[in-house]
Short mmCIF file of C-alpha atoms in Angstrom, two decimals:
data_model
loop_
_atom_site.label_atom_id
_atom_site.label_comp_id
_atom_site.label_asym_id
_atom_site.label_seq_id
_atom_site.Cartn_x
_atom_site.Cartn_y
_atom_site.Cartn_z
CA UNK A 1 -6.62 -19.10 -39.16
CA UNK A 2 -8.61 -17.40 -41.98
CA UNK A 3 -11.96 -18.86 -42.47
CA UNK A 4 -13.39 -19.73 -46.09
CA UNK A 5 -15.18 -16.48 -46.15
CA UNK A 6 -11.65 -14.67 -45.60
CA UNK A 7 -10.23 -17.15 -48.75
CA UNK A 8 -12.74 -16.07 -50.89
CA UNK A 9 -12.12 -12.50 -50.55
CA UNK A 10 -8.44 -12.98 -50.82
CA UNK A 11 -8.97 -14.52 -54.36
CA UNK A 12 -7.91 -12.40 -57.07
CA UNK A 13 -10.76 -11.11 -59.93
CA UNK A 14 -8.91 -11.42 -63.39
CA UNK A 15 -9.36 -9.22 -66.76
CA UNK A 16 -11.50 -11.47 -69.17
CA UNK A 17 -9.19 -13.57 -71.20
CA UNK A 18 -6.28 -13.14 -68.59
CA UNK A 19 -7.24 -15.85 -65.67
CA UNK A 20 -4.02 -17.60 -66.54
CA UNK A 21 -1.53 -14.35 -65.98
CA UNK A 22 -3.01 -14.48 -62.14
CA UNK A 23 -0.39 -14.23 -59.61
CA UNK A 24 -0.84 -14.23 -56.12
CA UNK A 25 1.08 -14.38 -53.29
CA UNK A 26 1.20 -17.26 -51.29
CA UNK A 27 3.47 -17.50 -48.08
CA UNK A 28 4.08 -20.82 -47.60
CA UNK A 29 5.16 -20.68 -50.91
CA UNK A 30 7.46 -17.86 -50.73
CA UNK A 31 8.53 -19.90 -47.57
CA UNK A 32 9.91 -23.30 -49.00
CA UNK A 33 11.42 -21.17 -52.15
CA UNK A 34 13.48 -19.15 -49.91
CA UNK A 35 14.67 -22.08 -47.51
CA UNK A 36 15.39 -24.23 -50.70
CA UNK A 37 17.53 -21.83 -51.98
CA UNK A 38 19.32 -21.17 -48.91
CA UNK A 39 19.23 -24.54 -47.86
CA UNK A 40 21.10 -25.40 -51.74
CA UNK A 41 23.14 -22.42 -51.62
CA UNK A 42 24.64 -23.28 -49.14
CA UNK A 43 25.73 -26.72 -49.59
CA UNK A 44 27.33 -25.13 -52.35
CA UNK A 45 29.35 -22.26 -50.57
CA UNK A 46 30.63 -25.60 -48.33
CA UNK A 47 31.57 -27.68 -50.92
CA UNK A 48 33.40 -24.43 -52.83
CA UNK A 49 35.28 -23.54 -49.38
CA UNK A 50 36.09 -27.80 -49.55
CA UNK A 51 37.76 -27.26 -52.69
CA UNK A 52 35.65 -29.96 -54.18
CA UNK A 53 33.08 -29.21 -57.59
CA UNK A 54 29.89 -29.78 -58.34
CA UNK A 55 27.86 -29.87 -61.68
CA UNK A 56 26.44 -26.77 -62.77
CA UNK A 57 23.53 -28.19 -64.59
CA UNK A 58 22.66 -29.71 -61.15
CA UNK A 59 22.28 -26.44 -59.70
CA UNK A 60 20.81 -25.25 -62.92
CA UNK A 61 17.77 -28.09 -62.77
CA UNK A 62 17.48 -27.27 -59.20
CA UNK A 63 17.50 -23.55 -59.13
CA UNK A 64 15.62 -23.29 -62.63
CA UNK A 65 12.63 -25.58 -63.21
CA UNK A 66 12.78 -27.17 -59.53
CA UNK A 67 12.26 -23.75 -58.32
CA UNK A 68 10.37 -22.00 -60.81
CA UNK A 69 7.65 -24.90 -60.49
CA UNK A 70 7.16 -24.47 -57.12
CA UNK A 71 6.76 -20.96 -57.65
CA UNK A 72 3.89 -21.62 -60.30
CA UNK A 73 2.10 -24.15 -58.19
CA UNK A 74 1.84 -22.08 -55.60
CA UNK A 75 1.29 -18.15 -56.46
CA UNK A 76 0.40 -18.70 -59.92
CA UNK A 77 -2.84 -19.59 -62.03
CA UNK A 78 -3.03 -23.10 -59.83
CA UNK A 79 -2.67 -21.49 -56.53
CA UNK A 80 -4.37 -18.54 -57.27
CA UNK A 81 -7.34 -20.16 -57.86
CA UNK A 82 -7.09 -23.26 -55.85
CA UNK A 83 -10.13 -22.22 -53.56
CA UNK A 84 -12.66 -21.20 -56.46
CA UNK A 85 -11.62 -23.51 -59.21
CA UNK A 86 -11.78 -27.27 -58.50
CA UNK A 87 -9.03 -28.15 -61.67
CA UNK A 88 -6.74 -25.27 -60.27
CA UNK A 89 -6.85 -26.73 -57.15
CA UNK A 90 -5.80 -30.29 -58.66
CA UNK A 91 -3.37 -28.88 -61.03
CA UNK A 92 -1.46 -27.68 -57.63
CA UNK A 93 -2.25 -30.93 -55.77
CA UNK A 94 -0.17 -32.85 -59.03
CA UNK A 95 2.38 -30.49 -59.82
CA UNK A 96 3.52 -29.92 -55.92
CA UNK A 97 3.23 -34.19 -55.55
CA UNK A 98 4.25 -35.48 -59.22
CA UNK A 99 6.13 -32.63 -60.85
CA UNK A 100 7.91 -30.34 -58.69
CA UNK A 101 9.53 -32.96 -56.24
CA UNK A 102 10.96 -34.60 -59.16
CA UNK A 103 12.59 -31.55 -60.95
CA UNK A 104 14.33 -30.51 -57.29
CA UNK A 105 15.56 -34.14 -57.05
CA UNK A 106 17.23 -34.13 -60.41
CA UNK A 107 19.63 -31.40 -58.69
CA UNK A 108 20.74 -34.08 -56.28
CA UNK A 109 19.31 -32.36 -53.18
CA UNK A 110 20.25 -35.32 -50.56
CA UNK A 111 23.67 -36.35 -52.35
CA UNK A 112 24.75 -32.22 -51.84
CA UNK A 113 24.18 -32.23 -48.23
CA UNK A 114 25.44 -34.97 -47.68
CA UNK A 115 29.21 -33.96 -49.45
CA UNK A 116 28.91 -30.68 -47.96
CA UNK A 117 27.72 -31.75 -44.55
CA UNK A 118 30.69 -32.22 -41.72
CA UNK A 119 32.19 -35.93 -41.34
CA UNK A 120 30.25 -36.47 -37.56
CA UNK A 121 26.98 -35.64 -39.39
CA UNK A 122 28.14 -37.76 -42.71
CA UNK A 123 28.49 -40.82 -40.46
CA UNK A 124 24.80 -40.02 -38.05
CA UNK A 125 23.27 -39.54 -41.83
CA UNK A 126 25.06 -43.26 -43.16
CA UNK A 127 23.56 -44.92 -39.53
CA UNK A 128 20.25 -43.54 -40.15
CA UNK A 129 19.43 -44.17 -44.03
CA UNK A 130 20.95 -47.57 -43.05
CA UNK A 131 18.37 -48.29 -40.42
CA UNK A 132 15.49 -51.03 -41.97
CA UNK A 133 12.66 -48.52 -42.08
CA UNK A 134 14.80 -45.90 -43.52
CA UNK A 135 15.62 -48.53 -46.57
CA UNK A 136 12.08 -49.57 -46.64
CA UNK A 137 10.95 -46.26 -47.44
CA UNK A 138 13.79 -45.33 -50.09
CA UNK A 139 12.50 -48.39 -51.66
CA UNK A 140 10.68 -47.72 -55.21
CA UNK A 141 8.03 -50.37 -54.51
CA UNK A 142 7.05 -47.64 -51.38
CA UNK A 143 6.94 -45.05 -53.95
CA UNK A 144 4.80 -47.00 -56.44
CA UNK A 145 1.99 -47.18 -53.63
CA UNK A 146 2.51 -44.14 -51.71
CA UNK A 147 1.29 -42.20 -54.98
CA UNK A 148 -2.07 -42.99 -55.54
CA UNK A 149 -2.58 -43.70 -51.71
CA UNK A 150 -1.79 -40.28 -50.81
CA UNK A 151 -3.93 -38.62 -54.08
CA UNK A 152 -6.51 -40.54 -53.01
CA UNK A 153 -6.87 -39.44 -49.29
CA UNK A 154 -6.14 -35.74 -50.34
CA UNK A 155 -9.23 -36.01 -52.96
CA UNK A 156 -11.66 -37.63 -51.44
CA UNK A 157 -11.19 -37.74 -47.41
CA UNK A 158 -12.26 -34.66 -45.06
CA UNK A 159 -8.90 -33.08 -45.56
CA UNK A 160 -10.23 -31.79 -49.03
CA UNK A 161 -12.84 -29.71 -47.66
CA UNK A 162 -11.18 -28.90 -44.62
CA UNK A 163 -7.87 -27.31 -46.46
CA UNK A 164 -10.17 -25.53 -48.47
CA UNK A 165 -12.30 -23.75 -44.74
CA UNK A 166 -8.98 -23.24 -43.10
CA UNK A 167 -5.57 -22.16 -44.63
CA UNK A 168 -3.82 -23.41 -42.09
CA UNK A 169 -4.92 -26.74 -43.11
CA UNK A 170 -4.44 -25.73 -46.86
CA UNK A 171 -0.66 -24.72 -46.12
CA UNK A 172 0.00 -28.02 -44.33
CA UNK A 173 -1.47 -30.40 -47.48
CA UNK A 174 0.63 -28.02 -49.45
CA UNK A 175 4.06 -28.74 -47.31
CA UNK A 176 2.79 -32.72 -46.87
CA UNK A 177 2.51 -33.17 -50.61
CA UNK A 178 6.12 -31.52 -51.36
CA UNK A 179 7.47 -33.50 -48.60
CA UNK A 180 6.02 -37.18 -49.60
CA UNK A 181 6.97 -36.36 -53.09
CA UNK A 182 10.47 -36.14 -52.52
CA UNK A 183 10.13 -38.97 -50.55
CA UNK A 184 9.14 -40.57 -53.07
CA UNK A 185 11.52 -39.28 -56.53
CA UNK A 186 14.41 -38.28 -54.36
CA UNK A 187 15.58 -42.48 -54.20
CA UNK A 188 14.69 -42.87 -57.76
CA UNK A 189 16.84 -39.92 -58.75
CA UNK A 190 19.42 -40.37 -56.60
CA UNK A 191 22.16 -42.89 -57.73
CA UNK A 192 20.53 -46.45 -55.84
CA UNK A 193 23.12 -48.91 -54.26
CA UNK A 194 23.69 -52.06 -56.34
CA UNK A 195 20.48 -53.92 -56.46
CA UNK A 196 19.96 -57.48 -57.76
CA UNK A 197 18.37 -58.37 -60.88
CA UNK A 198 15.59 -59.69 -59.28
CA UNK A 199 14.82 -56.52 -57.03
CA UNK A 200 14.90 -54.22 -60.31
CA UNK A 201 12.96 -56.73 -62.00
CA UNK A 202 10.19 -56.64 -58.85
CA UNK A 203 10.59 -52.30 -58.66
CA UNK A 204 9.29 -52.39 -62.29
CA UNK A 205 7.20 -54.70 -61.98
CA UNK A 206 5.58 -52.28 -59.35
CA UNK A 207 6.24 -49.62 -61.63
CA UNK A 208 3.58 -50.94 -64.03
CA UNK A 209 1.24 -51.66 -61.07
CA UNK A 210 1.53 -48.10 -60.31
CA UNK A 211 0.68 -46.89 -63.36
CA UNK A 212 -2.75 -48.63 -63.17
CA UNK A 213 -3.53 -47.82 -60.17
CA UNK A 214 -2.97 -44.25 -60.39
CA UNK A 215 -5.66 -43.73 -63.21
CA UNK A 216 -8.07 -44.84 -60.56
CA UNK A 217 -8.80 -41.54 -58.44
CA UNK A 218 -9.01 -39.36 -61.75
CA UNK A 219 -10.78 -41.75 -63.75
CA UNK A 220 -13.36 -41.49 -60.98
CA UNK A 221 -13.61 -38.15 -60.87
CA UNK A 222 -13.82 -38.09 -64.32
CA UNK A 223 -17.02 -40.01 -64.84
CA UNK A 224 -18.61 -38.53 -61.26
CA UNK A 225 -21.99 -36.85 -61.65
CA UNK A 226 -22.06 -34.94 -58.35
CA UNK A 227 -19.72 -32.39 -56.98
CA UNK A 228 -16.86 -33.14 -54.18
CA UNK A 229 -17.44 -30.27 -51.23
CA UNK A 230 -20.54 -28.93 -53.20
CA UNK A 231 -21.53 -26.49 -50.94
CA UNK A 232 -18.62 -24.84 -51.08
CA UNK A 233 -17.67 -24.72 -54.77
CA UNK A 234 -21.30 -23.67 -55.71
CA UNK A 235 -21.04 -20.67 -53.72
CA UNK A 236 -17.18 -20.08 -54.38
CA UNK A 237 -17.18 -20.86 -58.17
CA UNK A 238 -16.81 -17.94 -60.51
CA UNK A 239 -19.04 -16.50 -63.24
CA UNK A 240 -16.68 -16.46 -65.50
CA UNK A 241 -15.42 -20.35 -64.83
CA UNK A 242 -16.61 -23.48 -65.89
CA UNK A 243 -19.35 -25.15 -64.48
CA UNK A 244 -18.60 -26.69 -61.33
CA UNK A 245 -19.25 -30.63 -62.46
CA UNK A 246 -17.57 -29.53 -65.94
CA UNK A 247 -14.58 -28.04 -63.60
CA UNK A 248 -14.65 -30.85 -60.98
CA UNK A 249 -14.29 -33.64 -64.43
CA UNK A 250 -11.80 -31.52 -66.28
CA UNK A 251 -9.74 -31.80 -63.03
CA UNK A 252 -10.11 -35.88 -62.83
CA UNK A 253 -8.86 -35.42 -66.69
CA UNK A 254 -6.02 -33.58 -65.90
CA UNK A 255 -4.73 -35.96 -62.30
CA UNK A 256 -5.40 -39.15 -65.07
CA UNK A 257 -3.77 -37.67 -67.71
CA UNK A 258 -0.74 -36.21 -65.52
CA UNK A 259 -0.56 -39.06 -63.18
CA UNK A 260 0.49 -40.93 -66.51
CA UNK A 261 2.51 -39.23 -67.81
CA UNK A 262 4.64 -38.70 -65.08
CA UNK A 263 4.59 -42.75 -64.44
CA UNK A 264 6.74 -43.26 -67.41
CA UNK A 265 9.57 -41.95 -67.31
CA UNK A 266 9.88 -43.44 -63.96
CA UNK A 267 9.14 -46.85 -65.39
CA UNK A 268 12.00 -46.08 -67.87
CA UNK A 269 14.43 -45.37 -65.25
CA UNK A 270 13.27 -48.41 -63.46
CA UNK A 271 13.63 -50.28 -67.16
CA UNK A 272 17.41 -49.05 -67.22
CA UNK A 273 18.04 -50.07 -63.87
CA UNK A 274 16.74 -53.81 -64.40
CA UNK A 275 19.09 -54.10 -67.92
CA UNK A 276 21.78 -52.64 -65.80
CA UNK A 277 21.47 -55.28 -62.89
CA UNK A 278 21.03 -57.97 -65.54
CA UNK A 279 24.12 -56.72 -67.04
CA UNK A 280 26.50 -56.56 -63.92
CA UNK A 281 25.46 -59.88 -62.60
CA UNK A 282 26.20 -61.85 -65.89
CA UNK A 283 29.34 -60.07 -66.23
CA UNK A 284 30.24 -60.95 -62.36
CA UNK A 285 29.23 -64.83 -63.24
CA UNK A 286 31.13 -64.50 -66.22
CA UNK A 287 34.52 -63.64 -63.96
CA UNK A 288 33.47 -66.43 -61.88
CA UNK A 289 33.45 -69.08 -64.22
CA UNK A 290 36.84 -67.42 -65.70
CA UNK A 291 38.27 -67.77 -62.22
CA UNK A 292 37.83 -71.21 -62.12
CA UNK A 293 38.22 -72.55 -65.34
CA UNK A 294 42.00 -70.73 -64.77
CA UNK A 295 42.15 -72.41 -61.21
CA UNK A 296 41.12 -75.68 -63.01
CA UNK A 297 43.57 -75.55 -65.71
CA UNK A 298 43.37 -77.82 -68.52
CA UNK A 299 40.76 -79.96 -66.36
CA UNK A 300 37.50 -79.14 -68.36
CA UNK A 301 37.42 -80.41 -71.76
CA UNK A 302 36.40 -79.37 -75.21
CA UNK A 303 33.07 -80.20 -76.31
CA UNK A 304 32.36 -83.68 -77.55
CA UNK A 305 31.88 -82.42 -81.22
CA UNK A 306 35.01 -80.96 -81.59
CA UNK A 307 37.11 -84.34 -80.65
CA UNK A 308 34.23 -87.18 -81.61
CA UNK A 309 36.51 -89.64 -83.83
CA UNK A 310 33.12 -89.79 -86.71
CA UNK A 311 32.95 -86.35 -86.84
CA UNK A 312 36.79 -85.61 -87.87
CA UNK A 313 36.16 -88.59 -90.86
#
């Protein structure tokens, strides 16, 4: 387990003007790339010995920005400087939790394995995502308050000062936030099963609840006048960065600002999802009433307007 002092000499010293070209090489990172890819490669070789296709801009989101973002969260300016700058460090914290999962998830991760996977382990897989707590957590409303629960703990619990003493601890935040993140975009990606109007209607209504609630932990570090984990930022800070409180606020700016933007196209996918609902359900009351007016015959009448006596005068 290396130690803080062991961090801090690991940290790379940049040219002037070139802090943002830092790369440096993280294994955990290198880690999940590798067992992505492999893991995504080959659900493909299995669905290509199958005979059956898959979408090439699929693989393309996965294996492009899915990829390449957790690349740059990890080994490049963000993770390079995670343990000396306190905005590098929350740039990683929102792009491995807010950004990254949802860019792998738009290459259908889950609905790969599970066409590629072998029909004992298609039916285990359909038992256990039916289970209740299984379809509890693929619920949205989870997602909508897992988010700023788990920024919130990260930021301003022991675990923030801890992950930045011990790398072990820093790798595990690092795996935890990539793994709740998924959790969390992989059933709003995924295509959902048919949901009532009313359960849409209650997702974005959580949606919207969400998106307040996750300006709360940056707007507080925004307008905080004393440092998170002081002692070790004002002995790990750089000359040539910020000052710490000017760091520590620019990084509340940038998990508000993020955390935002990142909320809405979520809330327009749950938007979509609601009109869709609405949609299918009038259409299936529509065949219902067609269904019985034809079992009814010539039973109903026409409207009292149309045959009043005064009116036709």
């Amino acid at each position: 387990m290396r130690t803080a002092d062991a961090i801090l000499v690991a940290a790379p010293s940049p040219a002037p003007g070139h802090e943002w070209a830092t790369l440096r090489p993280d294994p955990v990172g290198i880690a999940l790339i590798a067992a992505a890819a492999a893991a995504y490669g080959y659900g493909l070789l299995r669905m290509r010995r199958a005979g059956e296709a898959w979408p090439v801009g699929r693989t393309v989101l996965f294996a492009g920005p899915g990829l390449l973002s957790l690349f740059v969260f990890t080994m490049a300016w963000p993770g390079a400087y995670a343990h000396t700058l306190f905005s590098a460090y929350l740039v990683e914290i929102v792009g491995l939790f807010m950004v990254t999962p949802v860019l792998l998830a738009c290459g259908r991760p889950v609905r790969l394995a599970r066409s590629a996977a072998p029909e004992r382990l298609r039916v285990a897989t359909g038992r256990l995502t039916g289970h209740p707590v299984a379809k509890g957590v693929a619920n949205p409303a989870f997602g909508a308050l897992l988010v700023p629960v788990v920024t919130s703990v990260v930021v301003f619990s022991g675990i923030f000062g801890a992950s930045l003493r011990h790398a072990a601890i820093y790798h595990g935040v690092q795996v935890m936030l990539l793994a709740l993140g998924l959790l969390v975009a992989v059933p709003l990606v995924e295509e959902p099963a048919r949901a009532t109007g009313l359960a849409a209607a209650s997702a974005l209504f959580l949606g919207f609840l969400e998106l307040l609630l996750d300006s709360v932990p940056g707007a507080v570090l925004t307008f905080r006048t004393h440092l998170l984990a002081a002692g070790y930022y004002l002995t790990a800070h750089p000359a040539w960065g910020p000052a710490p409180l000017h760091d520590q606020r620019t990084g509340g700016a940038i998990l508000w600002g993020v955390g935002e933007v990142v909320d809405l196209p979520f809330i327009a996918l749950l938007l979509v999802r609601w009109m869709r609902a609405d949609a299918r359900e009038a259409r299936e009351i529509d065949r219902m009433l067609d269904e019985a007016e034809a079992e009814s015959g010539s039973a109903m009448t026409r409207p009292w307007w149309e045959t009043d006596p005064r009116r036709l005068r």
